[in-house]
CSV table of N, CA and C in Angstrom, one decimal:
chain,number,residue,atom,x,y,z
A,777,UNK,N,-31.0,18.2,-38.5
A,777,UNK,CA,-30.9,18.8,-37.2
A,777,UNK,C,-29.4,18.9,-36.8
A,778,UNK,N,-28.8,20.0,-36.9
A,778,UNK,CA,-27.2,20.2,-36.3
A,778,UNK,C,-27.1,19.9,-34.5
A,779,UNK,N,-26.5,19.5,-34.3
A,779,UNK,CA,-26.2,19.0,-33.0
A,779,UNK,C,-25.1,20.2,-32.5
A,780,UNK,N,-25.4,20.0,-31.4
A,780,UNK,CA,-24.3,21.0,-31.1
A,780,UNK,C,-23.1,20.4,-29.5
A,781,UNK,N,-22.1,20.6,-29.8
A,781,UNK,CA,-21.4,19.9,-28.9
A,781,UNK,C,-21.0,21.0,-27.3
A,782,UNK,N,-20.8,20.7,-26.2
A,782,UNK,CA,-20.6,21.6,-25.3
A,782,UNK,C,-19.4,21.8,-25.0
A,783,UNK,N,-18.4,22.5,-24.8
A,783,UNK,CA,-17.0,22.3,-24.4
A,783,UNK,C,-16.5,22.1,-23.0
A,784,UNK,N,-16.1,21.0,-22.4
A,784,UNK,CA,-15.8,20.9,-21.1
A,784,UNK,C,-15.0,22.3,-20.3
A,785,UNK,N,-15.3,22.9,-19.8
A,785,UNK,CA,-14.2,24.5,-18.9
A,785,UNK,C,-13.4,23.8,-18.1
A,786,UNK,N,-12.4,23.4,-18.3
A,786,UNK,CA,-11.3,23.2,-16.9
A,786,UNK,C,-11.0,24.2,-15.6
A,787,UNK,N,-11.5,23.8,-14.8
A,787,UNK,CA,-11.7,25.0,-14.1
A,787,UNK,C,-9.1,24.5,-13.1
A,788,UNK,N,-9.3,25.6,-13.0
A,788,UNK,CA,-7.8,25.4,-12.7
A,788,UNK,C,-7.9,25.5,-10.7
A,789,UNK,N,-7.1,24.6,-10.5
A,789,UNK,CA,-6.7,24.2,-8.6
A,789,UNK,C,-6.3,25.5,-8.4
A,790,UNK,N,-6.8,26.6,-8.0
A,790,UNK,CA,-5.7,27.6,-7.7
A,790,UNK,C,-6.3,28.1,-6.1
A,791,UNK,N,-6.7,27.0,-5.6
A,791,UNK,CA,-7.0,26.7,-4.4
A,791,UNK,C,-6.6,25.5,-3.8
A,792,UNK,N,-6.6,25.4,-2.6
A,792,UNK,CA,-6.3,24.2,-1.4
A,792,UNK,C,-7.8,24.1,-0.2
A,793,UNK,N,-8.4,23.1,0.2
A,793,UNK,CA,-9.5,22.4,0.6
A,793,UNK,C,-9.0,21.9,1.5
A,794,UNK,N,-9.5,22.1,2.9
A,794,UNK,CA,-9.2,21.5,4.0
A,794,UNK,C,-10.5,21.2,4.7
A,795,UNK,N,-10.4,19.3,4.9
A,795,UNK,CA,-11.7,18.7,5.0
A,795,UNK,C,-11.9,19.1,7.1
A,796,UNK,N,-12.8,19.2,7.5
A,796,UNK,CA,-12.6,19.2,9.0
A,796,UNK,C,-14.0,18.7,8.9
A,797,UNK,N,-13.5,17.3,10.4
A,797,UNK,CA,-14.5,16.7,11.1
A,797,UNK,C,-15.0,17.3,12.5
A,798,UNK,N,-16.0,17.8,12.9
A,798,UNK,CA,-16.4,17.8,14.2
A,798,UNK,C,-17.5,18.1,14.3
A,799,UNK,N,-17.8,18.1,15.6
A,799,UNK,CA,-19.4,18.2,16.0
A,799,UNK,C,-19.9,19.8,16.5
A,800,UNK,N,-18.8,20.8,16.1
A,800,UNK,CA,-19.3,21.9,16.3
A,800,UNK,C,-20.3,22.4,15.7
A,801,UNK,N,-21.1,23.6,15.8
A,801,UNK,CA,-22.2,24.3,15.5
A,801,UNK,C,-21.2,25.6,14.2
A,802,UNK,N,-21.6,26.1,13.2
A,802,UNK,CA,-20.4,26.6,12.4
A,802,UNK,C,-20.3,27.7,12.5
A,803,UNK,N,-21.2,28.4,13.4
A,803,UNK,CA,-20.4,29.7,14.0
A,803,UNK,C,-19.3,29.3,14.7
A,804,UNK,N,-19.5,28.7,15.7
A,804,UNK,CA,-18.8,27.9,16.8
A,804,UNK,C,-17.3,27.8,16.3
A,805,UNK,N,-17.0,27.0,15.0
A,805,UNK,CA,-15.9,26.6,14.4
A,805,UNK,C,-15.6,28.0,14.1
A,806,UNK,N,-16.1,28.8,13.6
A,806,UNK,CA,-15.9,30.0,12.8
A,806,UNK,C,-15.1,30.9,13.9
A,807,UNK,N,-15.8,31.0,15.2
A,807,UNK,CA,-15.0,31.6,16.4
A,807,UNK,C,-13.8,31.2,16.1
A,808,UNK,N,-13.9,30.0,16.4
A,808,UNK,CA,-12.5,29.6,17.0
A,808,UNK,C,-11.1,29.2,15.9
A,809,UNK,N,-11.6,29.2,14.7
A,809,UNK,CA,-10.8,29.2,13.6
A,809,UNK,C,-10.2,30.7,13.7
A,810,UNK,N,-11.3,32.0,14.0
A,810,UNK,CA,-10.4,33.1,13.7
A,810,UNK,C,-10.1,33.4,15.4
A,811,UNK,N,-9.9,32.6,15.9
A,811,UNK,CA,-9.0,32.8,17.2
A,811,UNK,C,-7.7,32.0,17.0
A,812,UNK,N,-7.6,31.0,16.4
A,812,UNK,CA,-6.8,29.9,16.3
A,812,UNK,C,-6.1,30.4,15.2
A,813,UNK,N,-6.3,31.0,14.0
A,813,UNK,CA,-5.5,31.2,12.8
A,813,UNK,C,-5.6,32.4,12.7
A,814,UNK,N,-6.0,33.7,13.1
A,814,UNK,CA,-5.6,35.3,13.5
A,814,UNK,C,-6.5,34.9,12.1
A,815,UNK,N,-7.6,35.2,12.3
A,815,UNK,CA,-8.7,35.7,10.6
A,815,UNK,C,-9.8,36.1,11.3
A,816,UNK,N,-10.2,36.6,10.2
A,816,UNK,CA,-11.6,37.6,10.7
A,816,UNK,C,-13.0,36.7,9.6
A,817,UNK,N,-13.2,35.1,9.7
A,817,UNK,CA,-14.4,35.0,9.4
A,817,UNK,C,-15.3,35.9,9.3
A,818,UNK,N,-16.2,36.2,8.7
A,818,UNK,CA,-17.6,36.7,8.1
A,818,UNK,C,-19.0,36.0,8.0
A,819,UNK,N,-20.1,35.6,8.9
A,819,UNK,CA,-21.3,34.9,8.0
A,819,UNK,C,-21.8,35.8,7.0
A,820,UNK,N,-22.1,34.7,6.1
A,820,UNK,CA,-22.9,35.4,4.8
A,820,UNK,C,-23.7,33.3,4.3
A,821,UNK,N,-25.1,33.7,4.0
A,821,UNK,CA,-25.6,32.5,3.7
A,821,UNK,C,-25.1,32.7,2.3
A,822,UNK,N,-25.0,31.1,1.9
A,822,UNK,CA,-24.8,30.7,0.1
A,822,UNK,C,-26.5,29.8,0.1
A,823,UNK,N,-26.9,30.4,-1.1
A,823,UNK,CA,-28.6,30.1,-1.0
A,823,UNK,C,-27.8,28.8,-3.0
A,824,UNK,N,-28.6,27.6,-2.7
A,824,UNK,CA,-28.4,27.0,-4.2
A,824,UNK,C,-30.2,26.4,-4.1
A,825,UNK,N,-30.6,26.3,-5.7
A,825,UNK,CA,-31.5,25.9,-5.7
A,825,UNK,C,-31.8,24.3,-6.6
A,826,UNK,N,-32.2,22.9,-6.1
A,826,UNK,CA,-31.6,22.1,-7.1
A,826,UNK,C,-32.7,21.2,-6.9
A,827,UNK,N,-33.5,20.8,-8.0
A,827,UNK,CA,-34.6,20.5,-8.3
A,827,UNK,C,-35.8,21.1,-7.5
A,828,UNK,N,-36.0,22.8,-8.0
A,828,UNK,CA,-37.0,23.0,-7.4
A,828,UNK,C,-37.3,23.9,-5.5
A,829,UNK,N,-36.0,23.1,-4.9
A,829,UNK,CA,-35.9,23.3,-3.7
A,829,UNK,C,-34.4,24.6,-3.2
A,830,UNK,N,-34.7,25.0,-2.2
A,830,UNK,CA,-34.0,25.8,-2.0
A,830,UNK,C,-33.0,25.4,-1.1
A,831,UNK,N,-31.5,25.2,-0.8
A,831,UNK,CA,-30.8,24.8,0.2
A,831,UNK,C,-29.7,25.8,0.2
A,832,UNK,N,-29.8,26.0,1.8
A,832,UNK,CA,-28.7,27.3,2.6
A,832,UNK,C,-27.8,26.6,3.2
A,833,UNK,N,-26.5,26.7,2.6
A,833,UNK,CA,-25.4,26.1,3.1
A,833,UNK,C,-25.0,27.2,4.5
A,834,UNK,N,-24.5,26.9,5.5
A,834,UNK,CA,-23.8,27.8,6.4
A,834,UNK,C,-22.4,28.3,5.7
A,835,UNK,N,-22.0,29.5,6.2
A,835,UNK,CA,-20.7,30.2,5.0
A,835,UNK,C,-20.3,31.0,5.9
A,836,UNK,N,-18.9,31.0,5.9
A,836,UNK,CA,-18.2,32.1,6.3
A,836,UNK,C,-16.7,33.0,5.6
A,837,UNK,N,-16.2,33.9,5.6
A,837,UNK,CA,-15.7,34.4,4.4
A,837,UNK,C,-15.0,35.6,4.9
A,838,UNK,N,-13.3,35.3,4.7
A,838,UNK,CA,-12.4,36.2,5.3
A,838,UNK,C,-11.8,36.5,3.9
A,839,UNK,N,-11.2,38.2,4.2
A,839,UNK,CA,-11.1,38.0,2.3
A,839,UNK,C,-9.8,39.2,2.7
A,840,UNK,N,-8.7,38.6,2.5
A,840,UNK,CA,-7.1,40.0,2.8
A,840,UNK,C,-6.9,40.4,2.0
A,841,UNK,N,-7.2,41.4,1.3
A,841,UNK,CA,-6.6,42.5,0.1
A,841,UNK,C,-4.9,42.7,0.4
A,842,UNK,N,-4.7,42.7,1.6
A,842,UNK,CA,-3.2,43.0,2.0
A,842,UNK,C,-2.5,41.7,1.3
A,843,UNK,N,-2.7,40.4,1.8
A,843,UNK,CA,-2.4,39.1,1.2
A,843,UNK,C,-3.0,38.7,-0.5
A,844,UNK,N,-4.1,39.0,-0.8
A,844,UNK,CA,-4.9,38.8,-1.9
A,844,UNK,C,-5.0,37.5,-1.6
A,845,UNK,N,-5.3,37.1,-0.5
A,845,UNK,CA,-6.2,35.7,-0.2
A,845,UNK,C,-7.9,35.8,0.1
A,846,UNK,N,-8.2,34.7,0.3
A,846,UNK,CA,-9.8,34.8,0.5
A,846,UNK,C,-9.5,33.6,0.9
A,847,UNK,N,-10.9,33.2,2.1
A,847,UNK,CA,-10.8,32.1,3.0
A,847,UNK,C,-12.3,31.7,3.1
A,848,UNK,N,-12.6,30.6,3.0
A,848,UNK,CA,-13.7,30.3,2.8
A,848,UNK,C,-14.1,29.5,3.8
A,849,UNK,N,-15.1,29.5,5.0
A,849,UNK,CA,-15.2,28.3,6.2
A,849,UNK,C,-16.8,27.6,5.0
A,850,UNK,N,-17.5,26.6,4.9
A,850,UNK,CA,-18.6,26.2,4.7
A,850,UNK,C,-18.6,24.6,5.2
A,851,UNK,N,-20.1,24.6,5.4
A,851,UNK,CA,-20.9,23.3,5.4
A,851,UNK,C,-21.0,22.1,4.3
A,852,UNK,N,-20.8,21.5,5.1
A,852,UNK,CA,-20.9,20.3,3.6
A,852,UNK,C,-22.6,19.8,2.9
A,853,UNK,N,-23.0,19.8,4.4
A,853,UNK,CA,-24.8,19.8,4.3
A,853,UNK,C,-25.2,20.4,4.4
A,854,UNK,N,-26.8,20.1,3.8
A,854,UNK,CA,-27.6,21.6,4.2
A,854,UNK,C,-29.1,20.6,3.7
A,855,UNK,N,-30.3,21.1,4.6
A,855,UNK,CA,-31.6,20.6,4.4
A,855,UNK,C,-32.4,22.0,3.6
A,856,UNK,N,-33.5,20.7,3.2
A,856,UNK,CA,-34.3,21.6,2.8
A,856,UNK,C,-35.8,21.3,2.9
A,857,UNK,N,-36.6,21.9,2.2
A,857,UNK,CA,-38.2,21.0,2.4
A,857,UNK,C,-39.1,20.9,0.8
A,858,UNK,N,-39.1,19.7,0.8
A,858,UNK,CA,-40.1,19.7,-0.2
A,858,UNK,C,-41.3,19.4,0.1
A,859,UNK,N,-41.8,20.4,-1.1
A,859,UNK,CA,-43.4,20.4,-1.0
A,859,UNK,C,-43.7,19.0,-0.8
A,860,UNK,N,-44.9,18.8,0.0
A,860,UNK,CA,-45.7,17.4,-0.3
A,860,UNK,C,-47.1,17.2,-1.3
A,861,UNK,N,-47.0,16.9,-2.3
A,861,UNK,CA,-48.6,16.8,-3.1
A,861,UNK,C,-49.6,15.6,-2.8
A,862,UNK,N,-49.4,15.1,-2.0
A,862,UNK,CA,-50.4,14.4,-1.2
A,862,UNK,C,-50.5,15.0,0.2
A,863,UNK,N,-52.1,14.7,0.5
A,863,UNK,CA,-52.5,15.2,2.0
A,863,UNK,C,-52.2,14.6,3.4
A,864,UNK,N,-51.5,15.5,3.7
A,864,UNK,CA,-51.0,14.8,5.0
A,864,UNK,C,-50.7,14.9,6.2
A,865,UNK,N,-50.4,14.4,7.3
A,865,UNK,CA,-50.1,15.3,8.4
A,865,UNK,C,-48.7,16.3,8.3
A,866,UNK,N,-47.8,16.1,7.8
A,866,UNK,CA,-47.0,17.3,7.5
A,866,UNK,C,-47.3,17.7,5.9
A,867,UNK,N,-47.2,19.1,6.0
A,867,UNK,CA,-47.1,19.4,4.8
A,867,UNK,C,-45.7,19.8,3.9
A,868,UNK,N,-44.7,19.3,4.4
A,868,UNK,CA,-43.4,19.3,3.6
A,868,UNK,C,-42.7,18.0,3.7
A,869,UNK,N,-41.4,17.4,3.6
A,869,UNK,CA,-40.4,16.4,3.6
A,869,UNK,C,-39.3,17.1,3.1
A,870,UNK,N,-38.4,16.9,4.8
A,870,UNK,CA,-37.8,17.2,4.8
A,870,UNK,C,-36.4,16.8,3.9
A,871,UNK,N,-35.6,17.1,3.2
A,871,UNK,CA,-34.4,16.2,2.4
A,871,UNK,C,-33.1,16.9,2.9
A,872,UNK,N,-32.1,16.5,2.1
A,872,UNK,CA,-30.8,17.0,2.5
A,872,UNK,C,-29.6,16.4,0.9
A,873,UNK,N,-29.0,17.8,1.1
A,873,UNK,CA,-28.2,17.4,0.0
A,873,UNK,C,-26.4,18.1,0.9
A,874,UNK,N,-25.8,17.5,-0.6
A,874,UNK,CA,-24.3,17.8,-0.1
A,874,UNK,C,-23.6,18.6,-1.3
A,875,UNK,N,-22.9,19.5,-0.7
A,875,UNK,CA,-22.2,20.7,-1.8
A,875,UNK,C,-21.2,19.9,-2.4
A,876,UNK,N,-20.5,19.0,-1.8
A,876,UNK,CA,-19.6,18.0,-2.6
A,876,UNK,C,-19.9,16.5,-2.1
A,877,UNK,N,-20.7,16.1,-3.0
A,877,UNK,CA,-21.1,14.9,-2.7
A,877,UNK,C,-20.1,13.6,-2.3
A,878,UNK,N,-18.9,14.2,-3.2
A,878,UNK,CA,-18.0,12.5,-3.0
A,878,UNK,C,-17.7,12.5,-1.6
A,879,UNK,N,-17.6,13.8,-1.2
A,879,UNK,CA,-17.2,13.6,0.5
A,879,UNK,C,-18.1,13.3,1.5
A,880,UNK,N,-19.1,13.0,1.9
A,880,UNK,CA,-19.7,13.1,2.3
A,880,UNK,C,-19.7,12.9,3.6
A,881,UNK,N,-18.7,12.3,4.5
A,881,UNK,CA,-18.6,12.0,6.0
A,881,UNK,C,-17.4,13.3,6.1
A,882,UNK,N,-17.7,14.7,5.4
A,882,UNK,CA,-16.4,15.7,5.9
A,882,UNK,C,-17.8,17.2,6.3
A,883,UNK,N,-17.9,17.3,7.4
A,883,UNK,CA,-18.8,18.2,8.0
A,883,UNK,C,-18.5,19.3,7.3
A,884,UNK,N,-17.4,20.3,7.6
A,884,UNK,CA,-17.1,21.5,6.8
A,884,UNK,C,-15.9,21.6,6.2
A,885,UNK,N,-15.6,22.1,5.2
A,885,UNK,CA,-14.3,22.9,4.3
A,885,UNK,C,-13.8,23.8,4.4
A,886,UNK,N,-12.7,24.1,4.4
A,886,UNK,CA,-12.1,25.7,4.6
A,886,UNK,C,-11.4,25.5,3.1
A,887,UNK,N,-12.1,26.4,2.3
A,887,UNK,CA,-11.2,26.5,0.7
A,887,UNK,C,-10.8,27.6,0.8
A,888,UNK,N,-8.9,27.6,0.7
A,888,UNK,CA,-8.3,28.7,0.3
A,888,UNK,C,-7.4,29.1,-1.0
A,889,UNK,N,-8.2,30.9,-1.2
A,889,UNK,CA,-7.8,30.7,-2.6
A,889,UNK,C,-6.5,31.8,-2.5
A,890,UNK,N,-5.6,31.6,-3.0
A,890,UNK,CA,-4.7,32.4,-2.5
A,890,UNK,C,-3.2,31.8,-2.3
A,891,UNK,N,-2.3,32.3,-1.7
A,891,UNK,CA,-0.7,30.7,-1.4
A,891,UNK,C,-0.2,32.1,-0.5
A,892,UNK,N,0.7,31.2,-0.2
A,892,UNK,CA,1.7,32.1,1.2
A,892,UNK,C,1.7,31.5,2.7
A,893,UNK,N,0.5,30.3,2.6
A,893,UNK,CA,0.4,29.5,3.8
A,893,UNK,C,1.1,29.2,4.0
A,894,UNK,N,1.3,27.8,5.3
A,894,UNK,CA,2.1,27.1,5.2
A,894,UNK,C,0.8,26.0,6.4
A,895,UNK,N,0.0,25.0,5.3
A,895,UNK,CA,-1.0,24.1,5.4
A,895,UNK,C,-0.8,23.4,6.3
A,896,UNK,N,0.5,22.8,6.7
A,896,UNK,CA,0.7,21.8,7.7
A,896,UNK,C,0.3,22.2,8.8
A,897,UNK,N,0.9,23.6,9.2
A,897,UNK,CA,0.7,24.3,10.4
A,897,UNK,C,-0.8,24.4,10.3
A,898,UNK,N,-1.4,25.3,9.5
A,898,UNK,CA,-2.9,25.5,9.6
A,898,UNK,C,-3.5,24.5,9.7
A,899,UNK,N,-3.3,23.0,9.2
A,899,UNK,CA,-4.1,21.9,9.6
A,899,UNK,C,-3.4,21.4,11.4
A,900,UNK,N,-2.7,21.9,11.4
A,900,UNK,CA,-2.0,21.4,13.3
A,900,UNK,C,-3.0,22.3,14.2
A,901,UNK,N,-3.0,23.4,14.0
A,901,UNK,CA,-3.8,24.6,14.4
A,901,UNK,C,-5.5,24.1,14.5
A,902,UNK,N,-6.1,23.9,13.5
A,902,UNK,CA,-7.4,23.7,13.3
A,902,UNK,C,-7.7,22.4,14.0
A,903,UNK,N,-6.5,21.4,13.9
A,903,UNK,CA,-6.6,19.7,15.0
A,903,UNK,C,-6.7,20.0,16.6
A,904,UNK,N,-6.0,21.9,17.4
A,904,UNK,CA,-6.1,21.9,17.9
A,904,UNK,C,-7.0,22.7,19.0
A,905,UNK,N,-8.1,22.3,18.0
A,905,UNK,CA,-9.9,23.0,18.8
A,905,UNK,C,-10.4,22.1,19.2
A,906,UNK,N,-10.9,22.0,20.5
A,906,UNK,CA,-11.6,20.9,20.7
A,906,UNK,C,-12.9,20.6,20.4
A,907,UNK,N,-12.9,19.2,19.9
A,907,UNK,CA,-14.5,19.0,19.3
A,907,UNK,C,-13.8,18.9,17.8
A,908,UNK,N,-12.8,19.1,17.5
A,908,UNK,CA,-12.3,18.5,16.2
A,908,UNK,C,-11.5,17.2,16.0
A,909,UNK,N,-12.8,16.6,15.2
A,909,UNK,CA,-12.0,15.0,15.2
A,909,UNK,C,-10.8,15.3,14.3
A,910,UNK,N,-10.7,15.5,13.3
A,910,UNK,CA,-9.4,15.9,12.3
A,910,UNK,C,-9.7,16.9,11.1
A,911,UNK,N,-8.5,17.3,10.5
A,911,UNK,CA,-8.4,17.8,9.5
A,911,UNK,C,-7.6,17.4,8.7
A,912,UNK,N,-7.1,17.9,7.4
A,912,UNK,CA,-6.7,17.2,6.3
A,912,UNK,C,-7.1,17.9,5.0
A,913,UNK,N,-5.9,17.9,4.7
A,913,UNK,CA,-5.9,18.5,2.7
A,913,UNK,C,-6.8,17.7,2.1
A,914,UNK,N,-7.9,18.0,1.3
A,914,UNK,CA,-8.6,17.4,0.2
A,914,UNK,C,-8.2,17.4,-0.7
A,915,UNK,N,-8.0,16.1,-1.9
A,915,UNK,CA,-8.1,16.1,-3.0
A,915,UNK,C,-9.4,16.1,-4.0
A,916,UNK,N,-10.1,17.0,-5.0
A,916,UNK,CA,-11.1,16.3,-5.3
A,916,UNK,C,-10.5,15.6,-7.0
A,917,UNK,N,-11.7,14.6,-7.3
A,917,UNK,CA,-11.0,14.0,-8.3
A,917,UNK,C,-12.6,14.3,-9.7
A,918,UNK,N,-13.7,14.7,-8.6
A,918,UNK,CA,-14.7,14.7,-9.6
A,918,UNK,C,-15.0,16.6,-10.3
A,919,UNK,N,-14.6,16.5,-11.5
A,919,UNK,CA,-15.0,18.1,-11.8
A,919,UNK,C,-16.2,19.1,-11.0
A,920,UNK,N,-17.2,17.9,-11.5
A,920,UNK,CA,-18.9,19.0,-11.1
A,920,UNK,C,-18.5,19.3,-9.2
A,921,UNK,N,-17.8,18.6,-8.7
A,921,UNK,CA,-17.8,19.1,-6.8
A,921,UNK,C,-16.6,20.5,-7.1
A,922,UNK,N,-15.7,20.6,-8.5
A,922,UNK,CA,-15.2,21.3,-7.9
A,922,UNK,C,-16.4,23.1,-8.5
A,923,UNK,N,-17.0,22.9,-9.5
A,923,UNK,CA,-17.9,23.6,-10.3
A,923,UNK,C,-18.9,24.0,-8.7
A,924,UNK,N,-19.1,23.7,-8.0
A,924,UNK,CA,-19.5,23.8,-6.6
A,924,UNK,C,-18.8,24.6,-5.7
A,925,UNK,N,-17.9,24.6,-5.8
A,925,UNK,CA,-16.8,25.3,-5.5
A,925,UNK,C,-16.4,27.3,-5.9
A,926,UNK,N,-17.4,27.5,-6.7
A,926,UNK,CA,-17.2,28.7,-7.0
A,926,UNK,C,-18.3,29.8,-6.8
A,927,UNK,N,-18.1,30.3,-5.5
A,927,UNK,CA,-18.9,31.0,-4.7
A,927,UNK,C,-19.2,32.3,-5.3
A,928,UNK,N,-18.4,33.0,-5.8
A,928,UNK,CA,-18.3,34.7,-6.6
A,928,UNK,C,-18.4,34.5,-8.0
């Protein structure tokens, strides 16, 4: 029996991840990020399917042809419902998963793919919405969160 080996893809950084803590609702952020940073967010759901179950991250998506940037607002969580095969008074259970798991205490992300920023300012900007505990550049260090990461 020939085995067959898989080749790791290195996917290349040619993006920047900005973690933000708050208790807003993610339209809510999404307002006020494109009031706060002159962008024109977009919702659009990101639907993933993982063991069976279906989970809708919240998403939003500004994209400058003039810049050739794209801007990504998303959720870190998202629920879903699994079937129950025993009889019972509900018939689902509810679960929850995370689009990048290592982080898991960072509510939403803004991934930008693109350069010409200037990040310090856009993280000063984004600290200054209220209902934002902080923000902050991400590092990730595990491949599969960044394999997560590629929406198109």
């Amino acid at each position: 029996m020939a085995l067959k080996k898989l080749q790791h893809i290195e996917i290349e950084d040619d993006f920047k991840l900005i973690g933000i803590h708050c208790q807003l609702d993610g339209y809510k952020l999404a307002f006020n990020l494109n009031k706060f940073l002159k962008i024109s967010l977009e919702n659009f759901d990101y639907k993933i399917v993982i063991d069976n179950v279906e989970y809708t991250f919240e998403m939003f998506k500004h994209d400058s042809e003039t810049y050739n940037t794209k801007i990504y607002l998303f959720s870190n969580k998202s629920y879903g419902n699994i079937p129950s095969f025993e009889p019972n008074l509900f018939d689902t259970i509810n679960s929850s998963v995370y689009l990048i798991d290592e982080k898991k205490n960072i509510d939403f992300f803004l991934k930008i793919e693109g350069g010409g920023f200037n990040y310090v300012s856009m993280i000063n900007k984004i600290q200054g919405i209220s209902m934002v505990q902080s923000s902050y550049l991400v590092n990730l260090k595990r491949p599969k969160s960044k394999y997560n990461l590629i929406f198109e």
